[in-house]
PDB file of C-alpha atoms in Angstrom:
ATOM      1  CA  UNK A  10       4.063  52.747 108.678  1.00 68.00           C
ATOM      2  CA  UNK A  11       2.153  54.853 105.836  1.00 67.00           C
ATOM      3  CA  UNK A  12       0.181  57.551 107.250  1.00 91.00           C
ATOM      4  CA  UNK A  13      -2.285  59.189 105.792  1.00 95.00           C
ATOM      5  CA  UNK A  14      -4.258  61.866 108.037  1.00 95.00           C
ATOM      6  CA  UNK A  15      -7.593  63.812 106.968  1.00 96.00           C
ATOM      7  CA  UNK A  16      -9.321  66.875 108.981  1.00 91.00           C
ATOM      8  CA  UNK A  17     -12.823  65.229 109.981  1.00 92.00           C
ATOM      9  CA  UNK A  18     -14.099  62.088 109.918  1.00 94.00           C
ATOM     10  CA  UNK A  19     -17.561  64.054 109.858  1.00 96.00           C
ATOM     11  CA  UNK A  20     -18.663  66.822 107.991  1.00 96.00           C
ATOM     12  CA  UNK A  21     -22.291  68.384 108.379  1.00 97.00           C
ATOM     13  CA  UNK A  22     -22.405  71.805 105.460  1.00 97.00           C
ATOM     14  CA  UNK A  23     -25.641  73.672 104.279  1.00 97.00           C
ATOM     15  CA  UNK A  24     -26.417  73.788 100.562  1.00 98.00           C
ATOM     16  CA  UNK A  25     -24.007  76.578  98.749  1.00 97.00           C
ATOM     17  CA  UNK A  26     -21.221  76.598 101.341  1.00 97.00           C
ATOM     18  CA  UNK A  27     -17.414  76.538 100.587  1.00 97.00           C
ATOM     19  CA  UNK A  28     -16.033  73.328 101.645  1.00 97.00           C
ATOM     20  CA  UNK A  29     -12.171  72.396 102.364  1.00 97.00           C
ATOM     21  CA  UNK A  30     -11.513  69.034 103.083  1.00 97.00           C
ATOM     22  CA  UNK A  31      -7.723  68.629 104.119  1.00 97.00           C
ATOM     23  CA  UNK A  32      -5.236  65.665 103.556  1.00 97.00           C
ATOM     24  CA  UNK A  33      -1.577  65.106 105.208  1.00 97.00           C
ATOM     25  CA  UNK A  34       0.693  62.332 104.697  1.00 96.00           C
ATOM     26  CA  UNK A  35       3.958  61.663 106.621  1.00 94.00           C
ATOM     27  CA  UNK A  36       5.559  59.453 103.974  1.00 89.00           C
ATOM     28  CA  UNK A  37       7.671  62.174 101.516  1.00 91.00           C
ATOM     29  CA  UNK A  38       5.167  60.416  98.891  1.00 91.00           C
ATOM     30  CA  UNK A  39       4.863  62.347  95.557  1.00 92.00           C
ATOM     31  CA  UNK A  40       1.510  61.656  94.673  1.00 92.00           C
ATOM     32  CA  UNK A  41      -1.636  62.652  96.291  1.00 94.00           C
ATOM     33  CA  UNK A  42      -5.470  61.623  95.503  1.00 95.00           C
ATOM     34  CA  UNK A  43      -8.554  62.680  96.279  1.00 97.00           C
ATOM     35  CA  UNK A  44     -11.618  59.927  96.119  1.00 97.00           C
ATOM     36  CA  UNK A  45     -15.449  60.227  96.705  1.00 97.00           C
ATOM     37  CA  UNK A  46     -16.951  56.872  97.691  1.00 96.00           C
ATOM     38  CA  UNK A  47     -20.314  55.597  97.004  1.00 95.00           C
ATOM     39  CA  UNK A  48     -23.088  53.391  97.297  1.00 90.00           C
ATOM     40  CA  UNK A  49     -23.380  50.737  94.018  1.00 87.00           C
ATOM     41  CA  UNK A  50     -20.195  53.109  92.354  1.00 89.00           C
ATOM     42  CA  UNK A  51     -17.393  52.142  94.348  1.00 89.00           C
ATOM     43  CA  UNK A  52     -14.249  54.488  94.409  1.00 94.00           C
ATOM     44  CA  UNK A  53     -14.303  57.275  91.473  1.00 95.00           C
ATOM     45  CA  UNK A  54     -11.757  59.961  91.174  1.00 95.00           C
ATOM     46  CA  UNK A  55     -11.872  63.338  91.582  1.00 97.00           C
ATOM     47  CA  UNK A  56      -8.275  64.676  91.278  1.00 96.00           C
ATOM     48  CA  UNK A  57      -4.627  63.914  91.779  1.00 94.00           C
ATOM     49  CA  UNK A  58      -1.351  66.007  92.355  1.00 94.00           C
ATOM     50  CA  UNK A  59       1.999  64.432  90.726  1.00 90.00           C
ATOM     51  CA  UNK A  60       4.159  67.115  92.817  1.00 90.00           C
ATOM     52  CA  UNK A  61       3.868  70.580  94.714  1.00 92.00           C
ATOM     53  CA  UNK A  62       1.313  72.779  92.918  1.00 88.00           C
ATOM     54  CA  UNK A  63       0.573  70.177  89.881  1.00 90.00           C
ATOM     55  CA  UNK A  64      -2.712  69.181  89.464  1.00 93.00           C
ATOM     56  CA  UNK A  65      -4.891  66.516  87.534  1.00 93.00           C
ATOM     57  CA  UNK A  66      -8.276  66.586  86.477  1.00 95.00           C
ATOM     58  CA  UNK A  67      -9.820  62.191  87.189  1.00 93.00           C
ATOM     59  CA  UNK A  68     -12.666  60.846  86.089  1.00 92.00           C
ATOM     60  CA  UNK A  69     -15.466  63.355  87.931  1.00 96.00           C
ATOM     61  CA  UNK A  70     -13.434  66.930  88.366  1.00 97.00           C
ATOM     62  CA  UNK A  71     -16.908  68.800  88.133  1.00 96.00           C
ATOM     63  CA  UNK A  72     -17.751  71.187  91.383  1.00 96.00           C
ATOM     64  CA  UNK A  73     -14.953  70.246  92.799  1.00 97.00           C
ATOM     65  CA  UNK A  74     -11.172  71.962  93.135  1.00 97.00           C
ATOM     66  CA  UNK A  75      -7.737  71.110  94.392  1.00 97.00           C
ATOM     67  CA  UNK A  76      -4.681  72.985  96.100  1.00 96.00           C
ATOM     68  CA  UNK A  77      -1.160  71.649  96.918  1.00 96.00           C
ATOM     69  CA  UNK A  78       1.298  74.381  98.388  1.00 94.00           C
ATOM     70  CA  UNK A  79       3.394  71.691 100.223  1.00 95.00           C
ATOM     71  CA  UNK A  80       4.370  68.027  99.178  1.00 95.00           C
ATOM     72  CA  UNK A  81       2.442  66.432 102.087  1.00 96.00           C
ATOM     73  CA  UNK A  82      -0.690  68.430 102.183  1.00 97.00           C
ATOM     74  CA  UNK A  83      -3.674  68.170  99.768  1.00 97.00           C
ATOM     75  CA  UNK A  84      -6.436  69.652  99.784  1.00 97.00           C
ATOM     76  CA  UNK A  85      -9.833  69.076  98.147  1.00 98.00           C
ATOM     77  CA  UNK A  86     -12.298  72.032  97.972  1.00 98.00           C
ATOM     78  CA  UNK A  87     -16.268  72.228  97.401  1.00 97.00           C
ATOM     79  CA  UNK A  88     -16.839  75.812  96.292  1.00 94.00           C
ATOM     80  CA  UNK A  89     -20.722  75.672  96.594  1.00 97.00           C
ATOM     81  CA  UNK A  90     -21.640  72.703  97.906  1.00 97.00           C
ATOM     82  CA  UNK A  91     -24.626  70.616  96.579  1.00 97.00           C
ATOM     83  CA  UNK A  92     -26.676  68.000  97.959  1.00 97.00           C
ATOM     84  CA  UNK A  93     -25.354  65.706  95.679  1.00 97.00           C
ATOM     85  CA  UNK A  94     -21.927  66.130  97.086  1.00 98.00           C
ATOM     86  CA  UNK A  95     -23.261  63.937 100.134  1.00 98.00           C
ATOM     87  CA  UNK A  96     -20.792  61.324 100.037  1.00 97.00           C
ATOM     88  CA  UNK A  97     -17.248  59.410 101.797  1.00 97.00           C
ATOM     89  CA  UNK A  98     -14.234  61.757 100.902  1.00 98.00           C
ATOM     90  CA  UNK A  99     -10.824  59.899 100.921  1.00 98.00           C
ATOM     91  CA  UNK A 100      -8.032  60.519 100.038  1.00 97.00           C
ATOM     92  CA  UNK A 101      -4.638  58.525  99.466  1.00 95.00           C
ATOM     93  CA  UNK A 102      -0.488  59.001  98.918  1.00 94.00           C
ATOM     94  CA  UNK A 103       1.880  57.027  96.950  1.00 90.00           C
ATOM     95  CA  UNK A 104       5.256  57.253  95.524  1.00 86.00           C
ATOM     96  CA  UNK A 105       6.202  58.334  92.606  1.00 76.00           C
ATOM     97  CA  UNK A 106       6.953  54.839  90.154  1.00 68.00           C
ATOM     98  CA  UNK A 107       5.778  51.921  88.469  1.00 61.00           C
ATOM     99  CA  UNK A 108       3.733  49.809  90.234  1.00 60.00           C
ATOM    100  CA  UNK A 109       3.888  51.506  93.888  1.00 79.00           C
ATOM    101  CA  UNK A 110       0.901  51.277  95.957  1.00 87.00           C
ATOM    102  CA  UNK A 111      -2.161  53.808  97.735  1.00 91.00           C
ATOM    103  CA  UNK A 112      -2.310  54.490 100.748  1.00 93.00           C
ATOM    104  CA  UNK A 113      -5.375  55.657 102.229  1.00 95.00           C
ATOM    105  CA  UNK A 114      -6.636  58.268 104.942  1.00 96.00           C
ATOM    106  CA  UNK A 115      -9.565  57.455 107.143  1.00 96.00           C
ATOM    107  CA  UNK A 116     -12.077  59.250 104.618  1.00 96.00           C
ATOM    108  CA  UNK A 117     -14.284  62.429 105.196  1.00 97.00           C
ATOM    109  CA  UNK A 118     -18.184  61.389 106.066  1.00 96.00           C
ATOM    110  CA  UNK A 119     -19.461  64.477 104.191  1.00 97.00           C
ATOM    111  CA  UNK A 120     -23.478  65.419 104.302  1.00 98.00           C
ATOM    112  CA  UNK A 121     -25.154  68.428 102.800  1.00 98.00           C
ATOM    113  CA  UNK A 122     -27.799  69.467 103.685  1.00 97.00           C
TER     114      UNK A 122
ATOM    115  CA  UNK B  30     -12.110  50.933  78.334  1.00 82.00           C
ATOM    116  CA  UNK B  31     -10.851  49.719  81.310  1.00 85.00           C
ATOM    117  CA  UNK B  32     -13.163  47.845  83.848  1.00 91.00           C
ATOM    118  CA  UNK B  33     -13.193  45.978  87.239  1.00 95.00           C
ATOM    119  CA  UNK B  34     -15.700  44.134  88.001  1.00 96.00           C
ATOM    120  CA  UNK B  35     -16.261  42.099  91.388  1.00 97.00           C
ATOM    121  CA  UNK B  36     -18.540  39.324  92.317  1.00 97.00           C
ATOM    122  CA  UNK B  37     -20.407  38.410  94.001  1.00 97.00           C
ATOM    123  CA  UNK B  38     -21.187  41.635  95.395  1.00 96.00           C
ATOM    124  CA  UNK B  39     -22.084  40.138  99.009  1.00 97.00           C
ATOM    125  CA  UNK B  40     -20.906  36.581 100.740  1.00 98.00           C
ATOM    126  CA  UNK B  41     -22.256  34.878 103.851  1.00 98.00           C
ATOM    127  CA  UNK B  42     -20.256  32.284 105.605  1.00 97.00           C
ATOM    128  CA  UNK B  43     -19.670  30.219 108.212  1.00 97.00           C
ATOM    129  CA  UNK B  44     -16.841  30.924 110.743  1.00 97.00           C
ATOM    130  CA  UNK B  45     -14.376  28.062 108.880  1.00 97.00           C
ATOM    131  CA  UNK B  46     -16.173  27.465 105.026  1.00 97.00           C
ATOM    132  CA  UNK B  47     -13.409  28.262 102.901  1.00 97.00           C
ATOM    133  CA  UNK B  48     -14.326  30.595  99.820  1.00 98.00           C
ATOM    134  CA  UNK B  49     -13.159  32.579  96.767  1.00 98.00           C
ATOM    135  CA  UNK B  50     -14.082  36.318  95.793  1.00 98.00           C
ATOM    136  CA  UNK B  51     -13.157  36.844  92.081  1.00 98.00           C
ATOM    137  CA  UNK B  52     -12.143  40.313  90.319  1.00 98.00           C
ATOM    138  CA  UNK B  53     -12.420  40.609  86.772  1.00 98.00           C
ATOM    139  CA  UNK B  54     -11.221  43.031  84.484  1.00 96.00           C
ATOM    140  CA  UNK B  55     -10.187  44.531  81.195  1.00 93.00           C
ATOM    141  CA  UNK B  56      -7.147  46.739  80.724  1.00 90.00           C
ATOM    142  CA  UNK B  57      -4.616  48.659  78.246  1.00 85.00           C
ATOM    143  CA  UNK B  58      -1.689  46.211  79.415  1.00 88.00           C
ATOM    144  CA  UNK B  59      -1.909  45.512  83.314  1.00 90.00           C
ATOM    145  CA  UNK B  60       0.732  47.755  85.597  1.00 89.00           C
ATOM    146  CA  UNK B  61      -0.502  46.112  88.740  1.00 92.00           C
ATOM    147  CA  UNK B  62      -3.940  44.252  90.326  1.00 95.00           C
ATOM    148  CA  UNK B  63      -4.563  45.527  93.906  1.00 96.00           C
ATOM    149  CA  UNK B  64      -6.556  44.355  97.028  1.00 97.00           C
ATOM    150  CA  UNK B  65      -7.795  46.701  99.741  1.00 97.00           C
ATOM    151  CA  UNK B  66      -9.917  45.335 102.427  1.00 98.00           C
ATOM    152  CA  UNK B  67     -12.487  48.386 103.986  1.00 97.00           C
ATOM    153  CA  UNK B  68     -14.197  48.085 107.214  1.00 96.00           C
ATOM    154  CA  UNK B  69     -17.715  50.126 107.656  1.00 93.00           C
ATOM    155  CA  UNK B  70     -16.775  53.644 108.014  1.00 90.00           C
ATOM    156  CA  UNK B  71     -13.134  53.391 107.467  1.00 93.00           C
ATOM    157  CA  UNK B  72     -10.550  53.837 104.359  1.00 95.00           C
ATOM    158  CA  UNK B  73      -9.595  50.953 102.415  1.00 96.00           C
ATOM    159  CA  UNK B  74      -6.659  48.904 104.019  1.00 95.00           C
ATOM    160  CA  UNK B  75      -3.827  47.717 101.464  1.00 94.00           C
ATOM    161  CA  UNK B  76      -3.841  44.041 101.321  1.00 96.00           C
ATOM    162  CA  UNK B  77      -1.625  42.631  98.371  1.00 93.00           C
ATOM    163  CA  UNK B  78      -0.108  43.696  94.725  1.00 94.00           C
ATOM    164  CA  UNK B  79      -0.099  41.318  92.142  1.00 95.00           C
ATOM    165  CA  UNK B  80       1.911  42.509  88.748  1.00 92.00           C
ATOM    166  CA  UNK B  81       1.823  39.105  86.502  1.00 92.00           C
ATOM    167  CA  UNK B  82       0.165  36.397  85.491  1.00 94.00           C
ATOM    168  CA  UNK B  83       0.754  33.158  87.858  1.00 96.00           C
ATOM    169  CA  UNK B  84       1.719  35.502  90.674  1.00 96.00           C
ATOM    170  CA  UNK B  85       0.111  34.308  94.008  1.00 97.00           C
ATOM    171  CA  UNK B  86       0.516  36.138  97.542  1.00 97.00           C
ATOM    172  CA  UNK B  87      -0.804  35.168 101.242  1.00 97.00           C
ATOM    173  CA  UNK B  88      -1.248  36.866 104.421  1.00 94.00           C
ATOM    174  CA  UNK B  89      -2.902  34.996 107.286  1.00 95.00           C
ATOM    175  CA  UNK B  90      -6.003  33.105 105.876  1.00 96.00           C
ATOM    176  CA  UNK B  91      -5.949  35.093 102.904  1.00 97.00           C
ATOM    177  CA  UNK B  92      -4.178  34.339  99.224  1.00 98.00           C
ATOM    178  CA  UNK B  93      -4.547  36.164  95.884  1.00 98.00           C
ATOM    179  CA  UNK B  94      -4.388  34.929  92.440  1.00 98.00           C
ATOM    180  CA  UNK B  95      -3.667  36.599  89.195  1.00 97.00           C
ATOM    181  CA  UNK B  96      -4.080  35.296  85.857  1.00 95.00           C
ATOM    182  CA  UNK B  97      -4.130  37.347  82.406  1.00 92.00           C
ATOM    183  CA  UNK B  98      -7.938  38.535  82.736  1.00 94.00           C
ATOM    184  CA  UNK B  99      -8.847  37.679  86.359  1.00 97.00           C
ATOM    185  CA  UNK B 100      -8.039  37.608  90.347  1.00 98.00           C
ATOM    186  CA  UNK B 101      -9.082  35.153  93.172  1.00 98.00           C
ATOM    187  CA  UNK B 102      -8.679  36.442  96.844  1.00 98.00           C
ATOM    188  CA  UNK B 103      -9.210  32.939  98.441  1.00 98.00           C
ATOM    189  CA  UNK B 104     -10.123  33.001 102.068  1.00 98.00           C
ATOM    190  CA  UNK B 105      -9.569  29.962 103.975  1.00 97.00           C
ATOM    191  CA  UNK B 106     -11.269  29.326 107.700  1.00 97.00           C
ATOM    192  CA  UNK B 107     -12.511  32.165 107.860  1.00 97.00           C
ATOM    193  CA  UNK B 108     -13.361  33.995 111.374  1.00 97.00           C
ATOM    194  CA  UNK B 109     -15.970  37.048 112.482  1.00 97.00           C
ATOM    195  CA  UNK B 110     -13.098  39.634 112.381  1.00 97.00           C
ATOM    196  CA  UNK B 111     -12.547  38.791 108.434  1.00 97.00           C
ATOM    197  CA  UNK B 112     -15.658  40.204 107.780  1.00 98.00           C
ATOM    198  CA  UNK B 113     -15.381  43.484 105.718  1.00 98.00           C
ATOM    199  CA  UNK B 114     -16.019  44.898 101.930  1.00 97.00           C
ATOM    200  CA  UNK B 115     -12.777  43.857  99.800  1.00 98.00           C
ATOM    201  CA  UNK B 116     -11.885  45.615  97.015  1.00 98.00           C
ATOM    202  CA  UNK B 117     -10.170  45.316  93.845  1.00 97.00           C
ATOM    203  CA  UNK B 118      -8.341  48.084  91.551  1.00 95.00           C
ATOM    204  CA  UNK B 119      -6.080  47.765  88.714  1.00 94.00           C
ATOM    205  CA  UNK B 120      -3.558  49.940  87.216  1.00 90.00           C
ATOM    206  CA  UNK B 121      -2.931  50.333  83.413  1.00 87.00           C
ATOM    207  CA  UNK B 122       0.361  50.743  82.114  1.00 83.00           C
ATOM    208  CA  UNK B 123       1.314  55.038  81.933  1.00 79.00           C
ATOM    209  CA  UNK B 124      -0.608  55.833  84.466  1.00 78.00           C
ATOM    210  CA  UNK B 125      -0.889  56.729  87.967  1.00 76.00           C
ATOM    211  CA  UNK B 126      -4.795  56.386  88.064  1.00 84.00           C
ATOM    212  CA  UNK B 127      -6.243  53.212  89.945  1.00 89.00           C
ATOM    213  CA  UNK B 128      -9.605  52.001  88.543  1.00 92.00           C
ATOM    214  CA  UNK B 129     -11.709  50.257  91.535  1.00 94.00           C
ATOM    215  CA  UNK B 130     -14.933  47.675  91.087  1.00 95.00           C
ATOM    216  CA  UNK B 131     -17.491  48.040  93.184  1.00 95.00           C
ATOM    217  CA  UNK B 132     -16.439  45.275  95.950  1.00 96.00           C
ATOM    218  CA  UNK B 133     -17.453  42.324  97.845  1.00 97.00           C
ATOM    219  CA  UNK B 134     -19.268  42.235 101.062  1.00 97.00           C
ATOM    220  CA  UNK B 135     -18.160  39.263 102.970  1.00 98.00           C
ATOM    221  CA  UNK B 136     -20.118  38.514 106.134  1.00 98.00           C
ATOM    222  CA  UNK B 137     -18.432  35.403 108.512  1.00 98.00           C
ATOM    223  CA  UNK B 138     -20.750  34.076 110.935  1.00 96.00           C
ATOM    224  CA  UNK B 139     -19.388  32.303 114.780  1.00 95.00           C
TER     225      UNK B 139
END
């Protein structure tokens, strides 16, 4: 079975904190993702990683940053967090290939205040 | 650009009325159509790939459809415990990326 771990399943920050929000995954997959989640918007992207230290910007990069030192951690940082950061963090793994499906963590319950 | 979009956004039924969620989209060439199902609180839960046209799969009381612009996940009897959002995502050809619609909220009543 896929697993795909994250730090918190709640996360309570005050406005202009640094935020790290943490991802594992057990599988040896290549590819990591990191998802905000909501309301009316449904799942947007905020970055991916291809392979160890590779990053790409998705759809809404903006506030937000990314590290990947090893292949099954990935983590997703807020450097000054903003109330409109309030939102579901997840994140999900899959292989590297055509066709090969996400796998998702639990997701992060973020609220700042 | 490519777009998912899922209606309706909420269902109510029955325990046992048979029903069909539909997932439209538009896309450079189609790499895959996914299915998640996501409980309140939770990550989404991979349900089924579909990569071509005519391509049908079925777990349990659940079957998806593909055809060249849209998907059917067609739930039949349902019970309480089916009740969840279900999402929809499709990948374009190149390209890692999965673009998601916004969901269906299917309630199932005893």
């Amino acid at each position: 079975d896929v697993k795909v771990t994250q730090s918190s399943r709640y996360l309570v920050k005050r406005t202009g904190e640094k935020v790290f929000l943490e991802c594992v995954q057990d599988m040896d997959h290549e590819n990591m993702f990191w998802y905000r989640q909501d309301p009316g918007l449904g799942l947007r992207l905020i970055y991916f990683s291809y392979d160890v230290k590779m990053k790409e910007k998705g759809d809404i990069p903006e506030g937000y940053s990314v590290s990947r030192e090893k292949k099954e951690r990935f983590s997703l940082i807020l450097e000054s967090a903003s109330t409109n950061q309030t939102s579901m963090y997840l994140c999900a793994s899959s292989l590297n290939g055509p066709q090969e499906t996400q796998y998702f963590g639990p997701g992060t319950r973020l609220l700042v205040l | 650009e490519d777009q998912v979009t899922q209606s309706p956004e909420a269902l109510r039924l029955q325990e046992g009325e048979s029903s069909s969620l539909n997932c439209s989209y538009t896309v450079s060439g189609l790499r895959g159509l996914f299915w998640y199902r996501q409980d309140p609180g939770k990550g989404p839960e991979f349900l089924f790939t579909l990569y071509s046209a005519g391509e049908e799969k079925e777990k349990e009381r659940l079957k998806a459809t593909l055809t060249k612009k849209e998907s059917f996940l067609h739930i039949t009897a349902p019970k309480p415990e089916d009740s969840a959002t279900y999402l929809c995502a499709v990948q374009a050809r190149y390209t890692d990326k999965l673009i998601f619609g916004t969901g269906t909220r299917l309630q199932v009543f005893p």
